[in-house]
C-alpha positions in Angstrom: -8.7 -26.1 -29.4 -8.6 -27.8 -25.7 -10.9 -27.3 -23.5 -8.2 -25.9 -21.4 -7.2 -23.1 -23.7 -10.7 -22.1 -24.3 -11.4 -21.6 -20.4 -7.9 -20.0 -19.3 -5.3 -21.7 -18.2 -4.4 -21.1 -14.3 -0.8 -21.3 -15.4 -0.7 -18.0 -18.0 -3.1 -16.2 -16.0 -4.6 -14.5 -12.3 -7.5 -12.4 -12.0 -6.4 -9.2 -10.0 -8.8 -10.5 -6.8 -6.1 -13.8 -7.0 -3.4 -11.3 -6.7 -4.6 -9.4 -4.1 -5.3 -12.3 -1.9 -1.9 -14.0 -2.7 -0.3 -10.6 -1.5 -2.5 -10.6 1.8 -1.1 -14.4 1.7 2.1 -13.2 1.6 2.1 -10.4 4.6 0.6 -13.5 6.7 3.1 -15.4 5.9 5.6 -12.6 7.3 3.7 -11.7 10.1 4.0 -15.5 11.2 7.8 -15.7 10.7 8.1 -12.1 12.9 5.2 -13.3 15.6 7.7 -17.2 16.0 11.2 -16.1 15.2 10.9 -12.6 17.1 13.0 -11.5 14.2 11.7 -7.7 13.1 12.9 -7.8 9.9 9.6 -9.4 8.8 7.6 -7.3 10.2 8.7 -4.8 8.4 9.2 -6.5 4.9 5.1 -7.5 6.1 4.3 -4.3 6.3 5.9 -3.1 2.5 4.2 -6.2 1.1 0.9 -5.2 2.8 1.8 -1.4 1.3 2.2 -2.6 -1.5 -0.8 -5.3 -2.2 -3.0 -2.3 -1.2 -1.3 -0.1 -3.4 -1.1 -2.3 -6.5 -2.3 -6.0 -6.2 -1.5 -6.5 -9.5 2.2 -6.4 -8.7 1.2 -10.4 -6.8 0.4 -11.6 -10.5 3.1 -13.9 -11.0 3.5 -15.4 -7.5 -0.4 -15.9 -7.7 0.3 -18.0 -11.0 2.5 -20.1 -9.0 0.6 -20.5 -6.1 -2.1 -21.5 -8.0 0.1 -23.7 -10.5 1.5 -25.9 -7.1 -1.9 -25.7 -5.7 -3.7 -27.3 -8.6 -1.0 -29.8 -9.2 -1.0 -31.1 -5.5 -4.8 -31.1 -5.5 -4.5 -33.7 -8.6 -1.8 -35.9 -7.1 -2.9 -36.1 -3.5 -7.2 -36.6 -4.5 -5.7 -39.7 -7.0 -3.2 -40.7 -4.0 -6.0 -40.5 -0.8 -8.9 -42.0 -2.9 -6.1 -45.0 -4.0 -5.2 -45.2 -0.2 -8.7 -45.0 0.7 -9.5 -47.8 -2.0 -7.0 -50.0 -0.8 -7.3 -49.9 3.1 -11.4 -50.1 3.3 -12.9 -51.5 0.4 -10.3 -54.3 -1.3 -11.0 -55.9 2.9 -14.3 -55.0 3.0 -14.1 -56.9 -0.2 -12.6 -60.2 0.2 -14.0 -60.7 3.7 -17.4 -60.6 1.6 -15.9 -63.1 -0.9 -14.4 -65.0 2.0 -18.3 -65.3 3.9 -19.4 -66.1 0.6 -21.5 -63.3 0.1 -22.7 -62.7 -3.9 -24.4 -59.3 -3.7 -24.4 -59.1 -7.7 -25.0 -62.7 -8.2 -22.3 -63.5 -10.4 -21.5 -66.9 -9.5 -25.5 -68.0 -10.7 -25.1 -65.7 -13.7 -22.2 -67.4 -14.5 -23.8 -70.8 -13.9 -25.8 -70.8 -17.0 -27.6 -68.7 -20.3 -30.7 -67.6 -17.5 -30.8 -64.0 -16.8 -30.3 -62.8 -13.2 -32.2 -59.8 -13.7 -34.9 -59.3 -11.7 -38.8 -58.5 -13.1 -40.7 -56.2 -11.8 -44.2 -56.5 -13.1 -45.4 -53.2 -11.3 -47.3 -50.4 -12.9 -46.3 -47.1 -12.0 -48.4 -44.3 -11.1 -48.7 -40.9 -10.0 -47.5 -41.3 -6.4 -44.6 -43.1 -7.3 -43.3 -40.4 -9.2 -44.4 -37.7 -6.6 -42.2 -40.2 -3.8 -39.7 -41.6 -5.7 -38.0 -43.3 -2.6 
């Protein structure tokens, strides 16, 4: 049994609170549509959705499942996309600039030049003060 099926998939179920919140979001969309289009039909639809949300919030379980599934998919894709953009626009040029300046913080050239280790020897005996204030 996979870890996702143990916890319950967002595609399979939505809680009553999530359904209620989705209903309220739909009411808000209708009210905004009524405001920006000056079409009173949206106001009536919004009022009907509000009454339905207040009396039977479980009616919005299917839209909640769809909305939460879309939000999860977008979050998965966008996080990878944004992290890739940051990596290639910030970190890659910084690494290339450091290499062009001859910086070698990890001592890779020294490690490859011979068999000796590049680890620092630390002959420090730790005391209680080191543990109390590690930084």
